[in-house]
Coordinates of C-alpha atoms and ligand atoms in Angstrom, one line a residue:
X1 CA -98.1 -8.9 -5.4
X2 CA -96.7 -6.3 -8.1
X3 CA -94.8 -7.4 -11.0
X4 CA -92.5 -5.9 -13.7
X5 CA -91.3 -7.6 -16.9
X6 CA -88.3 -7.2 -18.6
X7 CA -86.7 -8.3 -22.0
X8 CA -83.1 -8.5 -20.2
X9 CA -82.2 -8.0 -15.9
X10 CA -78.9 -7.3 -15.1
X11 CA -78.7 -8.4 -10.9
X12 CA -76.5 -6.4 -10.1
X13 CA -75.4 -3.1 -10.0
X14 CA -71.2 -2.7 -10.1
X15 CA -68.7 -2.6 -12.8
X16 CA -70.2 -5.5 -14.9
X17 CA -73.7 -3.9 -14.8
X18 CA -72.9 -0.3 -16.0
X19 CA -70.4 -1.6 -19.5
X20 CA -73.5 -4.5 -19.9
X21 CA -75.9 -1.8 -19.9
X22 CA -73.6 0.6 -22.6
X23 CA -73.0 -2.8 -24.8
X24 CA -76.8 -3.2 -25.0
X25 CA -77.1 0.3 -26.0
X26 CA -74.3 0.1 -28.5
X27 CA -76.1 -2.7 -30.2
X28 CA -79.5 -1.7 -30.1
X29 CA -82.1 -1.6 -27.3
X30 CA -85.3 -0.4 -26.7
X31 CA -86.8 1.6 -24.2
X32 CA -88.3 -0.2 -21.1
X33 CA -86.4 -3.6 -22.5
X34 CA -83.2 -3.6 -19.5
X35 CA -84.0 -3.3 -16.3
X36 CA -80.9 -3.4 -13.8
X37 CA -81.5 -4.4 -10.2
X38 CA -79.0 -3.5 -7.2
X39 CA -79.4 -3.3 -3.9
X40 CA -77.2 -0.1 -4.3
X41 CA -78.0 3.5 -3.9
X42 CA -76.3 4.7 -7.0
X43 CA -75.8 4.3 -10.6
X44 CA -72.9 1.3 -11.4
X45 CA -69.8 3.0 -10.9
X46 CA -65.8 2.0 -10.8
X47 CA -65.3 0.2 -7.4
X48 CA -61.5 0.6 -8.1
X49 CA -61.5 4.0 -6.9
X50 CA -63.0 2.9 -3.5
X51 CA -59.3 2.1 -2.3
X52 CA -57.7 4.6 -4.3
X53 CA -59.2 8.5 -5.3
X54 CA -61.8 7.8 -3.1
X55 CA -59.4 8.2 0.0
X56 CA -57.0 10.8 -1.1
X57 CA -56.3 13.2 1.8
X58 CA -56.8 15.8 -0.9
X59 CA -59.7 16.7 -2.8
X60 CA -60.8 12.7 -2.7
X61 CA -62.5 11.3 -6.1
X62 CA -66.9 11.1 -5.2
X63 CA -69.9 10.4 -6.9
X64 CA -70.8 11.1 -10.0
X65 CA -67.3 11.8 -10.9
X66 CA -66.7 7.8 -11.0
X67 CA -69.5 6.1 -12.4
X68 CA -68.7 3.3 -15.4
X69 CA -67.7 3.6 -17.9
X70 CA -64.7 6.3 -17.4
X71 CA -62.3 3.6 -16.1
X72 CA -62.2 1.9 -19.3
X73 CA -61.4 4.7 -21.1
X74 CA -65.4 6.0 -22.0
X75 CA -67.9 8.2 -21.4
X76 CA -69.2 8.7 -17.7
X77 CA -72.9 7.0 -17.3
X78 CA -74.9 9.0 -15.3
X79 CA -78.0 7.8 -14.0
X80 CA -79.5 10.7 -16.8
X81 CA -78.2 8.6 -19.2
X82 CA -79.8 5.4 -17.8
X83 CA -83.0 7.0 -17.9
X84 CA -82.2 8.8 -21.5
X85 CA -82.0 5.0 -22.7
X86 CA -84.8 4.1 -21.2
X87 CA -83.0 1.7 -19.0
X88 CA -84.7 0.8 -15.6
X89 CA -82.4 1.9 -12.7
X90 CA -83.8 -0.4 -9.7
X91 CA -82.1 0.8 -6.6
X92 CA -81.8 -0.3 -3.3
X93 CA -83.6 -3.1 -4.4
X94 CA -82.2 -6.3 -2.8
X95 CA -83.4 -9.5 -4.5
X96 CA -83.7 -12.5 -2.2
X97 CA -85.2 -15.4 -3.8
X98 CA -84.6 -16.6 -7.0
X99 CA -86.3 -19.0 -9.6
X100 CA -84.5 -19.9 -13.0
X101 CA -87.6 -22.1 -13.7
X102 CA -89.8 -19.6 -14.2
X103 CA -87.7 -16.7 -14.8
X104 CA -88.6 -14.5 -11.9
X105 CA -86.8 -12.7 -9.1
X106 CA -88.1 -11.7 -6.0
X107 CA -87.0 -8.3 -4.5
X108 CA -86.9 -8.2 -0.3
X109 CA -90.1 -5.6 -0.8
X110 CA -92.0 -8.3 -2.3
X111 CA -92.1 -7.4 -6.1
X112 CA -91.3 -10.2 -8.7
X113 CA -89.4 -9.5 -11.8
X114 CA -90.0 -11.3 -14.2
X115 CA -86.8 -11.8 -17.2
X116 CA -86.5 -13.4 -20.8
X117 CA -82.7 -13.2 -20.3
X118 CA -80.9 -12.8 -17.1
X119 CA -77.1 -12.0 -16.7
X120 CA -76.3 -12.4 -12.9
X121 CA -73.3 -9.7 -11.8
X122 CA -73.9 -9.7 -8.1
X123 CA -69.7 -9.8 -7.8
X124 CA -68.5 -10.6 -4.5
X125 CA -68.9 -10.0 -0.9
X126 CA -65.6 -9.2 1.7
X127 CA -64.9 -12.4 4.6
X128 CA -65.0 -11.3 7.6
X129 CA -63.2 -12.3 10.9
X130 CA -66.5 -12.5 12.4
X131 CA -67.1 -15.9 9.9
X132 CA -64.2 -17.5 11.7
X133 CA -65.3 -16.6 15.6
X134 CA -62.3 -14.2 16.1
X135 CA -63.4 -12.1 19.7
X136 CA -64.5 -9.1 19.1
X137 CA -64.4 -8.9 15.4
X138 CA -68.2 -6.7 15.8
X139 CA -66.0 -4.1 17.4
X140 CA -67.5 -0.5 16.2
X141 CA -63.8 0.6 14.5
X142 CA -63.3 -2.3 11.7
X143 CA -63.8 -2.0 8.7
X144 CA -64.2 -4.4 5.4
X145 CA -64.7 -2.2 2.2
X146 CA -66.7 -3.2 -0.9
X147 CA -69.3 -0.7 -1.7
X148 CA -69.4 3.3 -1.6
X149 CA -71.4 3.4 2.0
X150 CA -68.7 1.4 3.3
X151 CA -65.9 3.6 1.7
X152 CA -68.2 6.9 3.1
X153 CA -67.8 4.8 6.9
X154 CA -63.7 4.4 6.7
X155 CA -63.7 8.3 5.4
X156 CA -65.6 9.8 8.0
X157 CA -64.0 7.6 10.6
X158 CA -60.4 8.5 9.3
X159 CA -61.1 12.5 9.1
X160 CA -62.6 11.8 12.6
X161 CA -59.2 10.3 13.9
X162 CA -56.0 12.8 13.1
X163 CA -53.2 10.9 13.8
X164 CA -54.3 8.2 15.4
X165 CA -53.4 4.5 15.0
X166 CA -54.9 1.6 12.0
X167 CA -53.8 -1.8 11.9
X168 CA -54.5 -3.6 8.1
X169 CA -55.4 -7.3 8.8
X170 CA -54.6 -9.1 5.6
X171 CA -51.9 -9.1 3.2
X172 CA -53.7 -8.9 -0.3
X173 CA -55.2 -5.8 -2.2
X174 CA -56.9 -4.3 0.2
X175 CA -54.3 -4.4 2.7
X176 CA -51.6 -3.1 0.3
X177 CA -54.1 0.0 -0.6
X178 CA -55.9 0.6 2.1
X179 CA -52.3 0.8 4.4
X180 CA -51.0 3.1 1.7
X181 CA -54.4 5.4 1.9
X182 CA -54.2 5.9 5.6
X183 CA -50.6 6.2 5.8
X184 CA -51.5 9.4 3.1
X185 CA -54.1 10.4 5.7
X186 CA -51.3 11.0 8.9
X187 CA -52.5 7.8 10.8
X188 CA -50.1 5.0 12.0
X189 CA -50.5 2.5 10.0
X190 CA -49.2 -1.6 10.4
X191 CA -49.7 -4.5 8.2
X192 CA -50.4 -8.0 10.0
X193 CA -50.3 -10.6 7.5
X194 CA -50.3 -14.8 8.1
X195 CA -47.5 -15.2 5.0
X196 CA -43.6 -14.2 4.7
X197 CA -44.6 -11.6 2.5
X198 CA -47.1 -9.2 1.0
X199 CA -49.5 -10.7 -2.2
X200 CA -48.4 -14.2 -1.7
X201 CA -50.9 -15.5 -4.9
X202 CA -48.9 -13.2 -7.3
X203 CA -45.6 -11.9 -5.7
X204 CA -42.7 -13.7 -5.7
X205 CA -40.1 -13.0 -2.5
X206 CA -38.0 -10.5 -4.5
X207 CA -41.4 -8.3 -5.5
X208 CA -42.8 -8.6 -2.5
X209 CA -39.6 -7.2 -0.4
X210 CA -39.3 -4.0 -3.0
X211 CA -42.9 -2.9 -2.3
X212 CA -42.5 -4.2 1.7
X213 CA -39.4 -1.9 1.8
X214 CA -41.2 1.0 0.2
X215 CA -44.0 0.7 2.6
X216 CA -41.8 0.8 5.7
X217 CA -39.6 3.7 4.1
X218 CA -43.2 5.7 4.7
X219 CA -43.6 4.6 8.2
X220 CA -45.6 1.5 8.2
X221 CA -45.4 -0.9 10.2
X222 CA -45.2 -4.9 8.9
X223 CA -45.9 -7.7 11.1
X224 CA -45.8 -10.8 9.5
X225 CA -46.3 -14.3 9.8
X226 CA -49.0 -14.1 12.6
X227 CA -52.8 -13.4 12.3
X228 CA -55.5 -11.3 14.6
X229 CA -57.1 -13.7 17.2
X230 CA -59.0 -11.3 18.8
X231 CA -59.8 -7.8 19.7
X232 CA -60.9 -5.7 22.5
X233 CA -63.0 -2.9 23.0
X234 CA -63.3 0.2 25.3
X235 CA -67.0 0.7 27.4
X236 CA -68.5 2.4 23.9
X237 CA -67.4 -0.9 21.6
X238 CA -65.0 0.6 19.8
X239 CA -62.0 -1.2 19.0
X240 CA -58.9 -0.4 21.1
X241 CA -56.2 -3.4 20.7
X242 CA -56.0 -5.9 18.1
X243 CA -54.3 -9.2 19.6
X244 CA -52.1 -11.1 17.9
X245 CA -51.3 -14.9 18.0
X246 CA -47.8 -14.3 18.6
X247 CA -48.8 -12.3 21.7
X248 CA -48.5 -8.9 20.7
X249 CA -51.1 -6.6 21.1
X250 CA -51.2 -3.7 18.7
X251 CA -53.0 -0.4 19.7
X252 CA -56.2 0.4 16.8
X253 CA -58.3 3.1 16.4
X254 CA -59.4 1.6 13.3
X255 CA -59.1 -1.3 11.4
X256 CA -59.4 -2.4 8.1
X257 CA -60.0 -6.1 7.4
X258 CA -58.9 -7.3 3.6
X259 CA -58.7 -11.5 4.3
X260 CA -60.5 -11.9 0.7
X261 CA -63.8 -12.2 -0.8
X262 CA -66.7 -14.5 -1.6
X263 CA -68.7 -14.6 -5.0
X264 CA -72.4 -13.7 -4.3
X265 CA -73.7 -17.2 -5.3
X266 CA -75.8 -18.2 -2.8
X267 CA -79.6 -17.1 -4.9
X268 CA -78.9 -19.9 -7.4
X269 CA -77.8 -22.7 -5.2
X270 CA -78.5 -25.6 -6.8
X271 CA -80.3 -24.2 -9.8
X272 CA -77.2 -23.1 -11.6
X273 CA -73.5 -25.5 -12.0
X274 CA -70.8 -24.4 -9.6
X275 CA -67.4 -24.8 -10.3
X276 CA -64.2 -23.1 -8.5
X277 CA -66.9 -21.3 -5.8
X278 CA -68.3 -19.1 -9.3
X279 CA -71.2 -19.9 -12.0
X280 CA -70.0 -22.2 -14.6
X281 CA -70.3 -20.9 -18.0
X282 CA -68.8 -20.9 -21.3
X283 CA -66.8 -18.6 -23.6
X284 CA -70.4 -16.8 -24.3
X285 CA -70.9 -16.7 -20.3
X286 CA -73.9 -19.1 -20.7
X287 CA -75.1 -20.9 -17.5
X288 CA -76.1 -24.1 -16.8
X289 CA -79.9 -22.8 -17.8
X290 CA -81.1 -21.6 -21.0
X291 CA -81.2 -17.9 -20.9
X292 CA -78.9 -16.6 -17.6
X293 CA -75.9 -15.4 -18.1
X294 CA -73.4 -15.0 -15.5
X295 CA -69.7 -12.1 -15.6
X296 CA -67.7 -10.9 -14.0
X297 CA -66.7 -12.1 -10.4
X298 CA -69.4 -14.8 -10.0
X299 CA -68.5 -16.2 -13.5
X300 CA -66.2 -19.2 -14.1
X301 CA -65.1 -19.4 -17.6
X302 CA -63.3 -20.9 -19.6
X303 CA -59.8 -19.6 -20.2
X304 CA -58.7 -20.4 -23.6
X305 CA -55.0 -19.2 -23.5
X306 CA -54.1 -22.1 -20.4
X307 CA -57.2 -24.4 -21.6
X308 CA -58.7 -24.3 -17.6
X309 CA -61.8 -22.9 -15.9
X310 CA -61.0 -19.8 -14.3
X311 CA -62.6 -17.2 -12.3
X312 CA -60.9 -14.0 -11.7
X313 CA -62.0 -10.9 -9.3
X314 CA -60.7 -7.7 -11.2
X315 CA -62.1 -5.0 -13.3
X316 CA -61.0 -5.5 -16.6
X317 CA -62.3 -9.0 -16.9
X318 CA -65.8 -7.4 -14.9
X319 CA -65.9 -5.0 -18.2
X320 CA -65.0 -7.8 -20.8
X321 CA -66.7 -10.6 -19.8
X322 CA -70.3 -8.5 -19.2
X323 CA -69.6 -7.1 -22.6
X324 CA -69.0 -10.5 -24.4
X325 CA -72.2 -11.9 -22.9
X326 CA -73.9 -9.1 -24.3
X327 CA -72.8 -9.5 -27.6
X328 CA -73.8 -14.0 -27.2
X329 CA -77.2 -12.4 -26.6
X330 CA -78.0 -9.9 -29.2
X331 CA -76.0 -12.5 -31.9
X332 CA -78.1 -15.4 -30.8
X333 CA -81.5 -13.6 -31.3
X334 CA -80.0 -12.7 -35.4
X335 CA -79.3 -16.1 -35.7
X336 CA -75.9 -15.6 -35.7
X337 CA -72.8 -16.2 -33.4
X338 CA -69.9 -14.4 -31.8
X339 CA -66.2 -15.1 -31.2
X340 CA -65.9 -17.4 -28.0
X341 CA -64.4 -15.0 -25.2
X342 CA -60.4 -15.4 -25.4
X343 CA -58.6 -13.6 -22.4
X344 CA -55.4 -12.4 -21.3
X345 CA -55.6 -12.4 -17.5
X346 CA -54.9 -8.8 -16.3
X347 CA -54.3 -7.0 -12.8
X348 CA -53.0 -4.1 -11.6
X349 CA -52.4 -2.4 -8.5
X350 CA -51.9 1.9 -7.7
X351 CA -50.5 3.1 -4.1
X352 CA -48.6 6.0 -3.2
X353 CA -46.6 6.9 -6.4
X354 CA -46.5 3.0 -6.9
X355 CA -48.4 1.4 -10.1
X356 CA -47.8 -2.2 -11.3
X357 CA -49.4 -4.1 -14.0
X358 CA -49.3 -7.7 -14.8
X359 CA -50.8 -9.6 -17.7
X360 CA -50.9 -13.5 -18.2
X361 CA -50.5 -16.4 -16.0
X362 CA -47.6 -16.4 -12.8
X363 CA -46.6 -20.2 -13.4
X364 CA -42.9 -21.7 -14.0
X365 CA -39.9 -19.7 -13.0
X366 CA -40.3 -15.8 -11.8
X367 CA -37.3 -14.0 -13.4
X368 CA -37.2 -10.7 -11.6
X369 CA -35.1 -7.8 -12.9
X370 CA -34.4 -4.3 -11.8
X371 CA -35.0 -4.4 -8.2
X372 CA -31.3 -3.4 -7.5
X373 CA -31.5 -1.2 -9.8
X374 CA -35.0 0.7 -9.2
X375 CA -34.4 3.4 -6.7
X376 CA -31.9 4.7 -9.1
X377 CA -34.3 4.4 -12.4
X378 CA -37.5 5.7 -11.2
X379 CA -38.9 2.8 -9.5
X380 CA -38.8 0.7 -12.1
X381 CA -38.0 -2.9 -12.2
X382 CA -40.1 -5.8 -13.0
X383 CA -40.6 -10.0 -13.8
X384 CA -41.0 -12.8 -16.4
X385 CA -42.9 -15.6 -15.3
X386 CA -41.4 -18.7 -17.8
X387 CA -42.3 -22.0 -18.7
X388 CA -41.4 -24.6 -21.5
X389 CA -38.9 -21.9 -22.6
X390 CA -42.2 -19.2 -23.2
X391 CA -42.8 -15.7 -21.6
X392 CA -46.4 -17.0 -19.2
X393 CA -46.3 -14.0 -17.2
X394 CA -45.1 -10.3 -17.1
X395 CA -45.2 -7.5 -14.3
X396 CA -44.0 -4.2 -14.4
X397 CA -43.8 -1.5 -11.7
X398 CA -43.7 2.3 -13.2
X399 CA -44.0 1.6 -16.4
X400 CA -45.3 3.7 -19.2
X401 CA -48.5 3.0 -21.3
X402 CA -46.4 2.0 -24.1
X403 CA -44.0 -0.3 -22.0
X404 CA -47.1 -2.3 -20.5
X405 CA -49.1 -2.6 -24.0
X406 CA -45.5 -4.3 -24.9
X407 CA -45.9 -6.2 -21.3
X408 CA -49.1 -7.7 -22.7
X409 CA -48.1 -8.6 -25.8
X410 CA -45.4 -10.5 -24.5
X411 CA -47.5 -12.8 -22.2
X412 CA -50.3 -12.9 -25.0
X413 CA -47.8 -14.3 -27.5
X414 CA -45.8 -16.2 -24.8
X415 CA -42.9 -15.2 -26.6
X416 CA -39.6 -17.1 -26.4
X417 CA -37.6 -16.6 -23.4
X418 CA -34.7 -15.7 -25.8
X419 CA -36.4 -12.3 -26.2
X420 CA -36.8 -11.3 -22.7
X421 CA -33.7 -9.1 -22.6
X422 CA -34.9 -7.1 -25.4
X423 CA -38.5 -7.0 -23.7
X424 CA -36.5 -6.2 -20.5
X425 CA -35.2 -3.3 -21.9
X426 CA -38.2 -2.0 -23.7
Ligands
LIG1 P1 -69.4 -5.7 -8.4 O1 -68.8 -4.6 -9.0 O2 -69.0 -6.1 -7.0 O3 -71.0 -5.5 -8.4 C1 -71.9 -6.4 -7.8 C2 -73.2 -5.7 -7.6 O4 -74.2 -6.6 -7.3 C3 -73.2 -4.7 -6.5 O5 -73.8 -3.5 -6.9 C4 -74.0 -5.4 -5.4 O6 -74.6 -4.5 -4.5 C5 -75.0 -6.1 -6.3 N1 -75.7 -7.2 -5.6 C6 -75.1 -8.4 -5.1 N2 -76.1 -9.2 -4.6 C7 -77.3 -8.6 -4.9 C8 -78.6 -8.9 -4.7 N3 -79.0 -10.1 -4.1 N4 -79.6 -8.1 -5.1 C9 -79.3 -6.9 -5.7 N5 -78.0 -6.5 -5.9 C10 -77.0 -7.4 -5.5 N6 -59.9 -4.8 -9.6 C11 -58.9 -4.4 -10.4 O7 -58.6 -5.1 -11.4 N7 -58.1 -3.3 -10.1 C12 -58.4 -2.6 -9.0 O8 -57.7 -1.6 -8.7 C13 -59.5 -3.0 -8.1 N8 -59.7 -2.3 -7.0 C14 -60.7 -2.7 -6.2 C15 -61.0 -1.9 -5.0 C16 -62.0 -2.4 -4.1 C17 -62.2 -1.6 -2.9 C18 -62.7 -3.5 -4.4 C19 -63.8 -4.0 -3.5 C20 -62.5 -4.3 -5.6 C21 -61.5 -3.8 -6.5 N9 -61.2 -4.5 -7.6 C22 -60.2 -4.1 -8.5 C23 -62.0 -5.7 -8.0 C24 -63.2 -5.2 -9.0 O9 -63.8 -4.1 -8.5 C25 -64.2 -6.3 -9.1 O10 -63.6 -7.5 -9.7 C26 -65.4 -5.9 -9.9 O11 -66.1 -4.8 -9.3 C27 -66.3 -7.0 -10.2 O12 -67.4 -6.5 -10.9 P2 -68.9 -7.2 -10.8 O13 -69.8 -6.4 -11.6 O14 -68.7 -8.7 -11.0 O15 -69.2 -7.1 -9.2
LIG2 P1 -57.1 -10.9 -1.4 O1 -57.5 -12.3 -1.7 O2 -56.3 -10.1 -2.4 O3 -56.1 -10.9 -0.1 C1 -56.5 -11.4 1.1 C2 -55.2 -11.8 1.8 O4 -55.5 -12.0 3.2 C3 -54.6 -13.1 1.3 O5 -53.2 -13.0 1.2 C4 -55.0 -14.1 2.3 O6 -54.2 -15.2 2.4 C5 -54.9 -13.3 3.6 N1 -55.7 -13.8 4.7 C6 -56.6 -14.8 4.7 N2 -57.1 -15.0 6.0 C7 -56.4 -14.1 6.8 C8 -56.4 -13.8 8.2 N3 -57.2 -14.5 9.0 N4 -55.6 -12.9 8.6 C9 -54.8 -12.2 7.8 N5 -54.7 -12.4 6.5 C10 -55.5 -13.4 6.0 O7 -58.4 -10.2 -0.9 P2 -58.6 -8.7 -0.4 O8 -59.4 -8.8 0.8 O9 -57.4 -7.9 -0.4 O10 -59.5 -8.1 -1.6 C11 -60.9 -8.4 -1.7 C12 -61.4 -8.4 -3.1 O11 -61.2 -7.1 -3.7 C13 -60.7 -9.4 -4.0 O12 -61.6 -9.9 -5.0 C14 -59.7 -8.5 -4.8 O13 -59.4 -9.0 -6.0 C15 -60.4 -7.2 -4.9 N6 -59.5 -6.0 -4.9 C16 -58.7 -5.9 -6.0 C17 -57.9 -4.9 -6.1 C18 -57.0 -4.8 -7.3 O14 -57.1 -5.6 -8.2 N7 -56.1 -3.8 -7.3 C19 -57.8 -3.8 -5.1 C20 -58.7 -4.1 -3.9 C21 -59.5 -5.1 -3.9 P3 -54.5 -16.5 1.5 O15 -54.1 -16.1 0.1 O16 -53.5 -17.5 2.1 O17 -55.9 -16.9 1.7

């Protein structure tokens, strides 16, 4: 049976992966040291732009135009500059047995890597209906989106349908994007989502109803407070109606499925600690076992600013946490330490001409301002999450790259509630 060893694997091969493999390079590697393993085709790239550029009606972002690290503001890797390094691109490589005893991972065409240091970034993997038994949910026609292929399938099945109908099942990100992306692309679109409105986890009512007004002004449909129970097919299995609980049927030509995602645990089942469904690890992204690391969506760290175990499924904390466990490693083989990883939770969200951003925690009271006011000031409005008197949260819609840096700030430092009008009024 063939084997390869490596200094350092990276499993995985998305956003995590591609600023891992430019920290080791910043710090010092060898050639033939990293090897990074992905059961991808291509080079780690910016899986943000899957629901975003990637769908644009016009002149729509592709490969290798979005491949880490341009998203956080550096250079585009190329898989050139992999191999420049000296960095081992393993593609299409899916590994599917794993043994932290003795350091080895075994690839589905039977070759064993062997690591000295592992960092696990396998991210997460989309829920589907078909988990829950929903009829029909196999239908040819729907659609869950997490990696390039999958955003190539929706493409080529929306240019193949001009104006026809799509029905987003799910009220999250991917609902919110994804309605927005084929509403740009002529099709009819409607929302069917379980809550009374739109990003229940971070919205508050007042939010929510801005963005859920917007979306209607451009023609979509929202159904909410009712779920798909089942859909039918025509003779070829292609989706044709999605049924609703509430007895409505809703005619689809395609449709896109956003009801969460899963962290891609399941190799180290009981060989690595699990808390809150992610790896647990600490603020150098340390396992349970000497030597594997585990960022970005699979890792649950601790979150210093609100002293609990978190783990959180966006981009910027993909980027930071893979490069903080980078540093832990190359400090710990000089003998020396790093700075525990201390984050400011942040997520943002682009559709249509719409961009929010919010930083910190959404706990205590939401004190929403501007939504009266927005269609008369460019769209922009936004909140104050508060507690014990401090600022714990703050979103903005529309705002400018100075405003938000002032956004952050304000949740980092939990600043006073006094100074929210001044903040307000940036
Ligand atoms: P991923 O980027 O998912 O990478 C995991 C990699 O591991 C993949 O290459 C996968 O194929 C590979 N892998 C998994 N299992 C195996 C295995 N057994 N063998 C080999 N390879 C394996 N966040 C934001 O903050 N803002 C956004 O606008 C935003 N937009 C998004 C849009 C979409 C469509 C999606 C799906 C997510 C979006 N996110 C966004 C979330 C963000 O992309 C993720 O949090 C981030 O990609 C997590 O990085 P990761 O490296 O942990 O995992
Ligand atoms: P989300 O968790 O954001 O949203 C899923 C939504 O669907 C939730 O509101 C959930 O409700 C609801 N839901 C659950 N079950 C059903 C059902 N049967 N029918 C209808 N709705 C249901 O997940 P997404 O799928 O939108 O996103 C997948 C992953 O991609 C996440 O990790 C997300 O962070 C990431 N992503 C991030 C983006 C960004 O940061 N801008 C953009 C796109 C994706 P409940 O909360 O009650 O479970």
């Amino acid at each position: 049976m063939a084997e390869k060893s490596y200094k350092y694997v990276i499993l995985g091969g998305g956003v995590a992966a591609g600023y891992g493999a430019r920290e080791f390079v910043e710090q010092g590697l060898k050639p033939g040291e990293l090897a990074i393993i992905s059961k991808e085709a291509v080079a780690p790239y910016e899986r943000p732009a899957l629901s975003k550029a990637y769908l644009a009606p016009e002149s729509p972002a592709r490969l290798p135009g979005f491949h880490t690290c341009v998203g956080g503001g550096g250079d585009r890797l190329t898989p050139d500059w992999y191999t420049e390094k000296g960095i081992d691109l393993i593609l299409n490589t899916e590994i599917v047995e794993a043994s932290v005893a003795n350091k080895t991972l075994k690839a589905a065409t039977g070759v064993v890597y062997k690591y000295e240091k592992l960092i696990i970034a396998t991210g997460a993997t989309f829920i589907k209906l078909t988990d829950f038994g929903t009829p029909g949910a196999d239908a040819n026609g729907i659609y869950h989106l997490r990696e390039v292929q999958d955003a190539a399938a929706l493409y080529a099945a929306i240019k193949a349908t001009p104006n026809g109908s799509a029905v987003c099942v799910g009220g999250g990100y991917i609902g919110l994007e994804l309605a927005a992306a084929l509403r740009l692309n002529n099709l009819n679109v409607t929302m069917v989502y379980p809550e009374p409105f739109c990003m229940p986890r971070l919205f508050v009512s007042e939010i929510a109803a801005y963005y859920e007004g917007y979306y209607k002004e451009k023609g979509i449909q929202i159904i909410k407070g009712t779920v798909a129970t089942g859909f039918e097919s025509n003779d070829e299995g292609h989706v044709k109606t999605v049924k609703l609980k509430d007895g409505r049927e809703l005619k689809a030509d395609i449709v896109i499925v956003g009801v969460g995602a899963r962290p891609n645990t399941g190799l180290f089942k009981d060989q690595l600690t699990l808390e809150k469904g992610g790896f647990k690890v600490d603020g150098f992204f340390k396992t349970s076992a000497p030597d594997v690391y585990a960022v970005g969506d699979v890792a649950t760290f601790p979150l210093k600013l609100y002293n609990e175990l978190r783990r959180v499924e966006h981009v910027d904390h993909a980027r930071k946490s893979a490069i903080q466990a980078v540093k832990a490693i190359k400090a710990a083989e000089e003998g020396k330490t790093t700075e525990e990883y201390v984050y400011l939770p942040f997520f943002y969200s682009r559709a249509f001409s719409l961009s929010w951003q919010f930083y910190g925690d959404n706990v205590g009271n939401a004190v929403v301002w501007g939504t009266d006011t927005a269609s008369n000031t460019n769209g922009k409005f936004g909140a104050y999450w508060v507690k014990d008197g401090k600022v714990f949260g703050a979103f903005l819609e529309g705002g400018s790259a100075e405003e938000n840096k002032a956004l952050a700030e304000a949740a980092r430092n939990q600043v006073p509630v006094s100074t929210i009008k001044e903040i307000a009024h940036l």
